[in-house]
mmCIF file of C-alpha atoms in Angstrom:
data_model
loop_
_atom_site.group_PDB
_atom_site.id
_atom_site.type_symbol
_atom_site.label_atom_id
_atom_site.label_comp_id
_atom_site.label_asym_id
_atom_site.label_seq_id
_atom_site.Cartn_x
_atom_site.Cartn_y
_atom_site.Cartn_z
ATOM 1 C CA ARG A 1 -45.086 -23.101 35.706
ATOM 2 C CA ALA A 2 -44.853 -23.214 39.489
ATOM 3 C CA SER A 3 -43.402 -26.132 41.345
ATOM 4 C CA PRO A 4 -45.329 -28.370 43.716
ATOM 5 C CA ARG A 5 -43.177 -26.912 46.500
ATOM 6 C CA ARG A 6 -44.799 -23.536 45.955
ATOM 7 C CA HIS A 7 -48.254 -25.055 46.276
ATOM 8 C CA ALA A 8 -47.218 -27.023 49.338
ATOM 9 C CA GLY A 9 -45.821 -23.831 50.840
ATOM 10 C CA ALA A 10 -49.105 -22.036 50.249
ATOM 11 C CA ILE A 11 -51.085 -24.828 51.909
ATOM 12 C CA LEU A 12 -48.655 -24.975 54.842
ATOM 13 C CA GLY A 13 -48.896 -21.210 55.265
ATOM 14 C CA LEU A 14 -52.670 -21.428 55.369
ATOM 15 C CA ILE A 15 -52.466 -24.263 57.902
ATOM 16 C CA GLY A 16 -50.236 -22.083 60.083
ATOM 17 C CA LEU A 17 -52.783 -19.285 59.820
ATOM 18 C CA GLN A 18 -55.508 -21.803 60.692
ATOM 19 C CA VAL A 19 -53.721 -22.719 63.918
ATOM 20 C CA VAL A 20 -53.296 -19.052 64.857
ATOM 21 C CA LEU A 21 -56.941 -18.313 64.096
ATOM 22 C CA GLY A 22 -58.031 -21.345 66.102
ATOM 23 C CA LEU A 23 -56.024 -20.219 69.117
ATOM 24 C CA ALA A 24 -57.398 -16.691 68.708
ATOM 25 C CA ALA A 25 -60.952 -18.033 68.545
ATOM 26 C CA ILE A 26 -60.414 -19.899 71.797
ATOM 27 C CA GLY A 27 -58.671 -16.928 73.389
ATOM 28 C CA THR A 28 -61.474 -14.499 72.525
ATOM 29 C CA GLY A 29 -64.190 -16.786 73.799
ATOM 30 C CA LYS A 30 -65.149 -17.742 70.251
ATOM 31 C CA GLY A 31 -65.575 -14.207 68.988
ATOM 32 C CA PHE A 32 -67.801 -13.966 65.920
ATOM 33 C CA TRP A 33 -65.313 -12.541 63.390
ATOM 34 C CA ILE A 34 -62.333 -14.632 64.492
ATOM 35 C CA THR A 35 -64.401 -17.812 64.404
ATOM 36 C CA ASN A 36 -65.760 -16.982 60.951
ATOM 37 C CA ALA A 37 -62.246 -16.252 59.668
ATOM 38 C CA HIS A 38 -61.128 -19.604 61.097
ATOM 39 C CA VAL A 39 -63.949 -21.463 59.341
ATOM 40 C CA LEU A 40 -63.436 -19.636 56.017
ATOM 41 C CA ASN A 41 -59.684 -20.300 56.129
ATOM 42 C CA GLY A 42 -60.429 -23.990 56.711
ATOM 43 C CA PHE A 43 -62.687 -23.968 53.669
ATOM 44 C CA LEU A 44 -59.950 -22.283 51.621
ATOM 45 C CA ILE A 45 -57.454 -24.963 52.671
ATOM 46 C CA LEU A 46 -59.895 -27.700 51.690
ATOM 47 C CA ALA A 47 -60.765 -26.094 48.347
ATOM 48 C CA LEU A 48 -57.157 -25.386 47.345
ATOM 49 C CA SER A 49 -56.043 -28.858 48.393
ATOM 50 C CA PHE A 50 -58.759 -30.375 46.245
ATOM 51 C CA VAL A 51 -57.964 -28.196 43.218
ATOM 52 C CA PHE A 52 -54.213 -28.832 43.495
ATOM 53 C CA ALA A 53 -54.766 -32.585 43.857
ATOM 54 C CA VAL A 54 -57.089 -32.797 40.853
ATOM 55 C CA ARG A 55 -54.768 -30.687 38.706
ATOM 56 C CA ALA A 56 -51.760 -32.749 39.766
ATOM 57 C CA VAL A 57 -53.522 -35.928 38.692
ATOM 58 C CA ARG A 58 -54.547 -34.370 35.382
ATOM 59 C CA GLY A 59 -51.149 -32.750 34.838
ATOM 60 C CA ILE A 60 -52.540 -29.203 34.575
ATOM 61 C CA SER A 61 -50.848 -26.503 36.643
ATOM 62 C CA PRO A 62 -53.019 -24.587 39.132
ATOM 63 C CA GLU A 63 -51.712 -21.343 37.618
ATOM 64 C CA ALA A 64 -53.218 -22.277 34.269
ATOM 65 C CA VAL A 65 -56.561 -22.880 35.949
ATOM 66 C CA LEU A 66 -56.459 -19.551 37.789
ATOM 67 C CA ALA A 67 -55.344 -17.731 34.631
ATOM 68 C CA LYS A 68 -58.230 -19.251 32.735
ATOM 69 C CA ALA A 69 -60.578 -18.000 35.462
ATOM 70 C CA GLY A 70 -59.118 -14.512 35.042
ATOM 71 C CA ARG A 71 -57.187 -14.375 38.314
ATOM 72 C CA SER A 72 -53.510 -13.662 38.801
ATOM 73 C CA VAL A 73 -51.233 -15.721 40.994
#
């Protein structure tokens, strides 16, 4: 069972990537692929934050949810 720190670290890492992608999108004049990566990363942050919050309230670890879905962590 992973600790909440691990999940927080994953979210913070994605937020760091989001900042880099945002700066790259601006720097490239809003290039198509960079902008799409920026938007998809934002969606991933939102989705993971939601899943982690719901599982924290229910007391179910995110790893158990991913394992049930057939994905490894």
